[in-house]
Amino acid sequence: MIPPARDLPEDLEVPLRTGRDWWYWTAGRPALDLVNTLRERWRRRVECLCGPEDLAEWLRRAGLVTGWVPVPPGAVEEARELREAIDTAASAVIAGTPVPAASVAVIGRWLDGAGPPVLVVDDGVPVLREHPGADPVHRALSAVALDAARMLGTAERDRIRVCAAPDCSARFHDGSPAGRRRWCSMAGCGNRAKVRSHRARRGTRTGG
Ligand SMILES: [Zn+2]
């Protein structure tokens, strides 16, 4: 089971030097996992993608690069821009409001950069290689953008959710068969809500 997000402590010192202790992977797809690297969107908006090392490590843990990759200058800001474009579009979809063209354009630019794979001959054997030119970090971010495009640009968009807990801004993709998932994780927010409603029921009984 994927562990739930740990709550940020009240006395957390921000800005963080690294956000890696606060990453979580319950969104069901990389586009929304990336969105969730900005935490407490309803309150403190804590940046958890703090610098080049964070970006390289996040991409590695997301399985989008293997090993350690050099992060080109400006890539952190680009990753954040892509992240916020995905969130703006996803939030509009959830709210049922028009999706801003500017955020779609940002995601679209990354798709252009992805480029097709190439088939080359290596020692007499045909080998499929990733699109040459782009560095690994940009290629990985293009993969995130492609995931976002597949989600936003198809009926999958109806499965984008924000966790129902009032103190959680986690976005996730509801992959459940019935499409009724409410919590970012059952073990975290789902469980807390269950305990709360249980207490409320008991309180009504004893108090009334
Ligand atoms: Zn939650």
Coordinates of N, CA and C in Angstrom, one line a residue, residues 4-188:
P4 N 0.3 7.2 3.3 CA -0.4 8.5 3.1 C 0.6 9.6 3.3
A5 N 0.2 10.8 2.9 CA 1.1 12.0 3.2 C 1.2 12.3 4.7
R6 N 2.3 12.6 5.1 CA 2.4 13.0 6.5 C 2.0 14.5 6.6
D7 N 1.3 14.9 7.6 CA 0.9 16.3 7.8 C 2.1 17.1 8.0
L8 N 2.1 18.3 7.5 CA 3.2 19.3 7.8 C 3.1 19.8 9.2
P9 N 4.2 19.8 10.0 CA 4.0 20.3 11.4 C 3.7 21.8 11.4
E10 N 3.0 22.2 12.4 CA 2.7 23.6 12.5 C 3.9 24.5 12.6
D11 N 5.0 24.0 13.2 CA 6.1 24.9 13.4 C 7.2 24.7 12.3
L12 N 6.7 24.2 11.1 CA 7.6 23.9 10.0 C 8.3 25.3 9.6
E13 N 9.6 25.2 9.4 CA 10.3 26.4 9.0 C 10.3 26.5 7.5
V14 N 9.7 27.5 7.0 CA 9.6 27.7 5.5 C 10.4 29.0 5.2
P15 N 11.0 29.1 4.0 CA 11.0 28.1 3.0 C 11.9 26.9 3.4
L16 N 11.5 25.7 2.9 CA 12.2 24.5 3.2 C 13.5 24.5 2.4
R17 N 14.5 23.8 2.9 CA 15.7 23.7 2.1 C 15.6 22.5 1.1
T18 N 14.9 21.5 1.6 CA 14.5 20.4 0.7 C 13.1 19.9 1.0
G19 N 12.3 19.5 0.0 CA 11.0 19.1 0.3 C 10.8 17.6 0.3
R20 N 11.9 16.9 0.2 CA 11.8 15.4 -0.1 C 11.1 14.6 1.1
D21 N 11.2 15.2 2.3 CA 10.5 14.5 3.4 C 9.0 14.6 3.3
W22 N 8.6 15.5 2.4 CA 7.1 15.8 2.4 C 6.5 15.4 1.1
W23 N 7.2 14.7 0.3 CA 6.6 14.2 -1.0 C 5.7 13.0 -0.7
Y24 N 4.7 12.8 -1.5 CA 3.9 11.6 -1.4 C 3.4 11.2 -2.7
W25 N 2.9 10.0 -2.8 CA 2.7 9.4 -4.2 C 1.4 8.8 -4.2
T26 N 0.3 9.5 -3.8 CA -1.0 8.9 -3.7 C -1.9 9.3 -4.9
A27 N -1.4 10.1 -5.8 CA -2.2 10.8 -6.8 C -2.6 9.8 -7.9
G28 N -1.9 8.7 -8.0 CA -2.3 7.8 -9.1 C -1.7 8.0 -10.4
R29 N -1.1 9.2 -10.6 CA -0.4 9.5 -11.9 C 0.6 10.6 -11.7
P30 N 1.7 10.6 -12.5 CA 2.8 11.5 -12.2 C 2.3 13.0 -12.3
A31 N 1.4 13.3 -13.2 CA 1.0 14.7 -13.4 C 0.5 15.3 -12.1
L32 N -0.3 14.5 -11.4 CA -0.9 15.0 -10.1 C 0.0 14.8 -9.0
D33 N 0.9 13.8 -9.0 CA 1.9 13.7 -8.0 C 2.8 15.0 -8.0
L34 N 3.1 15.5 -9.2 CA 3.9 16.7 -9.3 C 3.1 17.9 -8.7
V35 N 1.8 18.0 -9.1 CA 1.0 19.0 -8.5 C 1.1 19.0 -7.0
N36 N 1.1 17.9 -6.4 CA 1.1 17.7 -4.9 C 2.5 18.1 -4.3
T37 N 3.4 18.5 -5.1 CA 4.7 18.9 -4.5 C 4.6 20.4 -4.0
L38 N 3.5 21.0 -4.3 CA 3.2 22.3 -3.5 C 2.1 21.9 -2.5
R39 N 2.4 22.0 -1.3 CA 1.5 21.4 -0.3 C 0.7 22.5 0.5
E40 N -0.3 22.1 1.1 CA -1.2 23.0 1.8 C -1.6 24.2 0.9
R41 N -2.2 23.9 -0.3 CA -2.5 24.9 -1.2 C -3.6 25.9 -0.6
W42 N -4.4 25.4 0.3 CA -5.4 26.2 0.9 C -4.9 27.2 2.0
R43 N -3.6 27.0 2.4 CA -3.2 27.7 3.5 C -1.8 28.3 3.3
R44 N -0.8 27.5 3.7 CA 0.6 28.0 3.7 C 1.3 27.9 2.3
R45 N 0.8 27.1 1.4 CA 1.4 26.9 0.1 C 2.9 26.6 0.3
V46 N 3.2 25.5 0.8 CA 4.6 25.1 1.1 C 5.3 24.5 -0.1
E47 N 6.3 25.1 -0.6 CA 7.0 24.7 -1.8 C 7.9 23.5 -1.4
C48 N 7.6 22.3 -2.0 CA 8.4 21.1 -1.7 C 9.3 20.7 -2.8
L49 N 9.3 21.5 -3.9 CA 10.3 21.2 -5.0 C 11.3 22.4 -4.9
C50 N 12.3 22.2 -4.0 CA 13.0 23.3 -3.5 C 14.3 23.7 -4.4
G51 N 14.7 22.9 -5.2 CA 15.9 23.2 -6.0 C 16.3 22.1 -6.9
P52 N 17.4 22.3 -7.6 CA 17.8 21.3 -8.6 C 18.0 19.9 -8.0
E53 N 18.5 19.8 -6.8 CA 18.7 18.4 -6.2 C 17.3 17.8 -6.0
D54 N 16.4 18.6 -5.5 CA 15.0 18.1 -5.2 C 14.4 17.6 -6.6
L55 N 14.6 18.4 -7.6 CA 14.0 18.0 -8.9 C 14.5 16.7 -9.4
A56 N 15.9 16.6 -9.4 CA 16.5 15.3 -9.9 C 16.0 14.1 -9.0
E57 N 15.9 14.3 -7.7 CA 15.5 13.2 -6.9 C 14.0 12.9 -7.0
W58 N 13.2 13.9 -7.2 CA 11.8 13.7 -7.4 C 11.6 12.9 -8.7
L59 N 12.2 13.3 -9.8 CA 12.1 12.6 -11.1 C 12.6 11.2 -10.9
R60 N 13.6 11.0 -10.1 CA 14.1 9.6 -9.9 C 13.1 8.7 -9.2
R61 N 12.6 9.3 -8.1 CA 11.6 8.5 -7.3 C 10.3 8.3 -8.1
A62 N 10.0 9.2 -9.0 CA 8.8 9.1 -9.8 C 9.0 8.0 -10.9
G63 N 10.3 7.6 -11.0 CA 10.6 6.6 -12.1 C 10.7 7.2 -13.5
L64 N 10.9 8.5 -13.5 CA 11.0 9.2 -14.8 C 12.4 9.3 -15.4
V65 N 13.4 9.2 -14.5 CA 14.8 9.1 -14.9 C 15.4 8.0 -14.1
T66 N 16.5 7.5 -14.6 CA 17.2 6.5 -13.9 C 18.5 7.1 -13.4
G67 N 18.8 6.8 -12.1 CA 20.0 7.4 -11.5 C 20.0 8.9 -11.3
W68 N 21.2 9.4 -11.2 CA 21.3 10.8 -11.0 C 21.4 11.6 -12.3
V69 N 20.6 12.6 -12.5 CA 20.7 13.3 -13.8 C 21.1 14.8 -13.5
P70 N 21.9 15.4 -14.3 CA 22.2 16.8 -14.2 C 21.0 17.7 -14.5
V71 N 20.7 18.7 -13.7 CA 19.6 19.5 -13.9 C 20.0 20.8 -14.5
P72 N 19.6 21.1 -15.7 CA 20.0 22.4 -16.4 C 19.5 23.6 -15.6
P73 N 20.2 24.7 -15.8 CA 19.7 26.0 -15.2 C 18.3 26.3 -15.6
G74 N 17.5 26.7 -14.6 CA 16.1 27.2 -14.9 C 15.1 26.0 -14.9
A75 N 15.6 24.8 -14.9 CA 14.6 23.7 -15.0 C 13.7 23.6 -13.8
V76 N 14.1 24.0 -12.6 CA 13.3 24.0 -11.4 C 12.1 24.9 -11.7
E77 N 12.4 26.1 -12.1 CA 11.3 27.1 -12.4 C 10.4 26.6 -13.5
E78 N 11.0 25.9 -14.5 CA 10.2 25.4 -15.6 C 9.2 24.3 -15.1
A79 N 9.8 23.4 -14.2 CA 9.0 22.3 -13.6 C 7.8 22.9 -12.8
R80 N 8.1 24.0 -12.0 CA 7.1 24.6 -11.2 C 6.0 25.2 -12.1
E81 N 6.4 25.8 -13.2 CA 5.5 26.4 -14.2 C 4.6 25.4 -14.8
L82 N 5.2 24.2 -15.2 CA 4.4 23.1 -15.7 C 3.4 22.6 -14.6
R83 N 3.9 22.5 -13.4 CA 3.1 22.0 -12.3 C 1.9 22.9 -12.1
E84 N 2.1 24.2 -12.1 CA 1.0 25.1 -11.8 C 0.0 25.2 -13.0
A85 N 0.5 25.0 -14.2 CA -0.3 24.9 -15.4 C -1.3 23.7 -15.3
I86 N -0.7 22.6 -14.9 CA -1.5 21.4 -14.7 C -2.5 21.6 -13.6
D87 N -2.1 22.2 -12.5 CA -3.1 22.4 -11.5 C -4.2 23.4 -11.8
T88 N -3.8 24.5 -12.5 CA -4.8 25.5 -13.0 C -5.9 24.8 -13.9
A89 N -5.4 24.0 -14.8 CA -6.3 23.3 -15.7 C -7.1 22.3 -15.0
A90 N -6.5 21.5 -14.1 CA -7.2 20.5 -13.4 C -8.3 21.1 -12.5
S91 N -7.9 22.2 -11.8 CA -8.8 22.8 -10.9 C -10.0 23.4 -11.6
A92 N -9.8 23.9 -12.8 CA -10.9 24.4 -13.6 C -11.8 23.3 -14.0
V93 N -11.2 22.2 -14.4 CA -12.1 21.0 -14.8 C -12.9 20.6 -13.6
I94 N -12.3 20.5 -12.4 CA -13.1 20.1 -11.2 C -14.2 21.1 -10.9
A95 N -13.9 22.4 -11.1 CA -14.9 23.5 -10.8 C -15.9 23.6 -11.9
G96 N -15.7 23.0 -13.0 CA -16.6 23.1 -14.2 C -16.5 24.5 -14.8
T97 N -15.4 25.2 -14.7 CA -15.2 26.5 -15.3 C -14.3 26.3 -16.5
P98 N -14.3 27.3 -17.5 CA -13.5 27.2 -18.6 C -12.0 27.1 -18.3
V99 N -11.3 26.2 -18.9 CA -9.9 26.0 -18.7 C -9.1 27.1 -19.3
P100 N -8.3 27.9 -18.6 CA -7.5 29.0 -19.2 C -6.6 28.5 -20.3
A101 N -6.7 29.1 -21.5 CA -5.9 28.7 -22.6 C -4.4 28.8 -22.3
A102 N -4.0 29.7 -21.4 CA -2.6 29.9 -21.1 C -2.0 28.6 -20.5
S103 N -2.7 28.0 -19.6 CA -2.2 26.8 -18.9 C -2.1 25.6 -19.9
V104 N -3.1 25.5 -20.8 CA -3.1 24.5 -21.8 C -1.9 24.7 -22.7
A105 N -1.6 26.0 -23.0 CA -0.4 26.3 -23.9 C 0.9 25.8 -23.2
V106 N 1.0 26.1 -21.9 CA 2.2 25.6 -21.3 C 2.4 24.1 -21.4
I107 N 1.4 23.4 -21.1 CA 1.4 21.9 -21.2 C 1.8 21.5 -22.7
G108 N 1.1 22.2 -23.6 CA 1.3 21.9 -25.0 C 2.8 22.1 -25.5
R109 N 3.4 23.1 -24.9 CA 4.8 23.4 -25.3 C 5.7 22.2 -24.9
W110 N 5.4 21.7 -23.8 CA 6.2 20.5 -23.3 C 6.0 19.3 -24.2
L111 N 4.8 19.2 -24.7 CA 4.5 18.0 -25.6 C 5.3 18.2 -26.9
D112 N 5.4 19.4 -27.4 CA 6.3 19.6 -28.6 C 7.7 19.2 -28.3
G113 N 8.1 19.5 -27.1 CA 9.5 19.2 -26.8 C 9.8 17.7 -26.6
A114 N 8.8 16.9 -26.4 CA 9.0 15.5 -26.2 C 9.7 14.8 -27.3
G115 N 9.1 15.0 -28.5 CA 9.7 14.4 -29.7 C 9.5 12.9 -29.8
P116 N 9.5 12.4 -31.0 CA 9.3 11.0 -31.1 C 10.6 10.2 -30.8
P117 N 10.5 8.9 -30.4 CA 11.7 8.1 -30.3 C 12.2 7.8 -31.7
V118 N 13.5 7.4 -31.7 CA 14.1 7.1 -33.0 C 14.6 5.7 -33.1
L119 N 14.5 5.1 -34.3 CA 15.0 3.8 -34.5 C 16.4 3.9 -35.1
V120 N 17.4 3.4 -34.5 CA 18.7 3.4 -35.0 C 19.3 2.0 -35.2
V121 N 20.3 1.9 -35.9 CA 21.0 0.6 -36.0 C 22.3 0.6 -35.2
D122 N 22.4 -0.3 -34.3 CA 23.5 -0.4 -33.4 C 24.2 -1.8 -33.6
D123 N 25.3 -1.8 -34.2 CA 26.0 -3.1 -34.4 C 25.1 -4.1 -35.2
G124 N 24.4 -3.5 -36.2 CA 23.6 -4.4 -37.0 C 22.2 -4.7 -36.5
V125 N 22.0 -4.2 -35.2 CA 20.7 -4.5 -34.6 C 19.8 -3.2 -34.5
P126 N 18.5 -3.3 -34.9 CA 17.7 -2.1 -34.7 C 17.4 -1.8 -33.2
V127 N 17.7 -0.6 -32.8 CA 17.5 -0.3 -31.4 C 16.6 1.0 -31.3
L128 N 15.5 0.9 -30.5 CA 14.7 2.1 -30.3 C 15.3 2.9 -29.2
R129 N 15.5 4.2 -29.5 CA 16.1 5.1 -28.6 C 15.2 6.3 -28.4
E130 N 15.3 6.9 -27.2 CA 14.5 8.1 -26.9 C 15.0 9.2 -27.8
H131 N 14.1 10.2 -28.0 CA 14.3 11.3 -28.9 C 15.7 12.0 -28.5
P132 N 16.6 12.1 -29.4 CA 17.8 12.7 -29.1 C 17.7 14.2 -28.9
G133 N 18.6 14.8 -28.3 CA 18.6 16.3 -28.2 C 18.2 16.7 -26.8
A134 N 17.0 16.4 -26.4 CA 16.5 16.9 -25.1 C 17.3 16.2 -24.0
D135 N 17.6 16.9 -23.0 CA 18.3 16.4 -21.8 C 17.4 15.5 -21.0
P136 N 17.8 14.7 -20.1 CA 17.0 13.8 -19.4 C 15.9 14.5 -18.6
V137 N 16.2 15.6 -18.0 CA 15.3 16.3 -17.1 C 14.1 16.9 -18.0
H138 N 14.5 17.5 -19.1 CA 13.4 18.0 -20.0 C 12.6 16.9 -20.6
R139 N 13.2 15.8 -20.9 CA 12.5 14.7 -21.4 C 11.5 14.1 -20.4
A140 N 12.0 14.1 -19.1 CA 11.1 13.5 -18.0 C 9.9 14.5 -17.8
L141 N 10.2 15.8 -17.9 CA 9.1 16.8 -17.7 C 8.1 16.7 -18.8
S142 N 8.6 16.4 -20.0 CA 7.7 16.2 -21.2 C 6.8 15.0 -20.9
A143 N 7.4 14.0 -20.3 CA 6.6 12.8 -20.0 C 5.5 13.1 -19.0
V144 N 5.8 14.0 -18.0 CA 4.8 14.5 -17.1 C 3.7 15.2 -17.8
A145 N 4.1 16.1 -18.8 CA 3.2 16.9 -19.5 C 2.3 16.0 -20.4
L146 N 2.9 14.9 -20.9 CA 2.1 14.0 -21.7 C 1.1 13.3 -20.9
D147 N 1.5 12.9 -19.7 CA 0.5 12.3 -18.7 C -0.6 13.3 -18.4
A148 N -0.3 14.6 -18.2 CA -1.3 15.6 -17.9 C -2.2 15.7 -19.1
A149 N -1.7 15.7 -20.3 CA -2.5 15.9 -21.5 C -3.4 14.7 -21.7
R150 N -2.9 13.5 -21.4 CA -3.8 12.3 -21.6 C -4.9 12.3 -20.5
M151 N -4.7 12.9 -19.4 CA -5.7 13.0 -18.4 C -6.7 14.2 -18.7
L152 N -6.2 15.3 -19.0 CA -7.0 16.5 -19.2 C -7.7 16.5 -20.6
G153 N -7.1 15.8 -21.5 CA -7.7 15.9 -22.9 C -8.6 14.8 -23.3
T154 N -8.9 13.9 -22.3 CA -9.8 12.8 -22.6 C -10.8 12.7 -21.4
A155 N -11.7 11.7 -21.5 CA -12.7 11.6 -20.5 C -12.1 11.3 -19.1
E156 N -10.8 11.0 -19.1 CA -10.2 10.8 -17.8 C -10.3 12.1 -16.9
R157 N -10.5 13.2 -17.6 CA -10.6 14.5 -16.8 C -11.7 14.4 -15.7
D158 N -12.7 13.6 -16.0 CA -13.8 13.5 -15.0 C -13.4 12.8 -13.8
R159 N -12.2 12.2 -13.8 CA -11.7 11.5 -12.7 C -10.7 12.2 -11.8
I160 N -10.6 13.5 -12.1 CA -9.7 14.3 -11.3 C -10.4 14.8 -10.1
R161 N -9.8 14.6 -8.9 CA -10.4 15.0 -7.6 C -9.5 15.8 -6.8
V162 N -10.1 16.5 -5.8 CA -9.3 17.0 -4.7 C -9.8 16.3 -3.5
C163 N -8.9 15.9 -2.6 CA -9.3 15.2 -1.4 C -10.4 15.9 -0.6
A164 N -11.3 15.1 -0.1 CA -12.5 15.7 0.5 C -12.2 16.2 1.9
A165 N -11.1 15.9 2.5 CA -10.7 16.5 3.8 C -10.5 18.0 3.7
P166 N -11.1 18.7 4.6 CA -11.0 20.2 4.5 C -9.5 20.7 4.8
D167 N -8.7 19.8 5.4 CA -7.4 20.3 5.7 C -6.4 19.5 4.8
C168 N -6.8 19.2 3.6 CA -5.9 18.5 2.7 C -6.1 19.0 1.3
S169 N -5.1 19.4 0.6 CA -5.3 19.9 -0.8 C -4.8 18.9 -1.8
A170 N -4.6 17.7 -1.4 CA -4.1 16.7 -2.4 C -5.0 16.5 -3.6
R171 N -4.4 16.5 -4.7 CA -5.1 16.2 -5.9 C -4.9 14.7 -6.2
F172 N -5.8 14.0 -6.8 CA -5.6 12.7 -7.2 C -6.5 12.3 -8.4
H173 N -6.1 11.2 -9.0 CA -6.9 10.7 -10.1 C -7.6 9.4 -9.6
D174 N -8.9 9.5 -9.7 CA -9.8 8.4 -9.2 C -9.8 7.3 -10.2
G175 N -9.1 6.2 -9.9 CA -9.0 5.1 -10.8 C -9.9 4.0 -10.3
S176 N -10.8 4.2 -9.3 CA -11.6 3.2 -8.8 C -12.7 2.9 -9.8
P177 N -13.2 1.6 -9.8 CA -14.2 1.2 -10.9 C -15.4 2.1 -10.8
A178 N -15.9 2.4 -9.6 CA -17.2 3.2 -9.5 C -16.9 4.7 -9.6
G179 N -15.7 5.1 -9.4 CA -15.4 6.5 -9.5 C -15.9 7.3 -8.3
R180 N -15.9 6.7 -7.1 CA -16.4 7.4 -6.0 C -15.3 7.6 -4.9
R181 N -14.1 7.5 -5.3 CA -13.0 7.7 -4.3 C -13.1 9.2 -3.8
R182 N -13.0 9.4 -2.5 CA -13.1 10.7 -1.9 C -11.8 11.2 -1.3
W183 N -11.0 10.3 -0.9 CA -9.8 10.7 -0.1 C -8.5 10.4 -0.9
C184 N -7.5 11.3 -0.6 CA -6.2 11.1 -1.2 C -5.7 9.7 -0.8
S185 N -6.0 9.3 0.4 CA -5.6 7.9 0.8 C -6.5 7.5 1.9
M186 N -6.9 6.2 1.8 CA -7.8 5.6 2.9 C -7.1 5.6 4.2
A187 N -5.8 5.3 4.1 CA -5.0 5.2 5.4 C -4.8 6.5 6.1
G188 N -4.9 7.6 5.3 CA -4.7 8.9 5.9 C -6.0 9.6 6.1

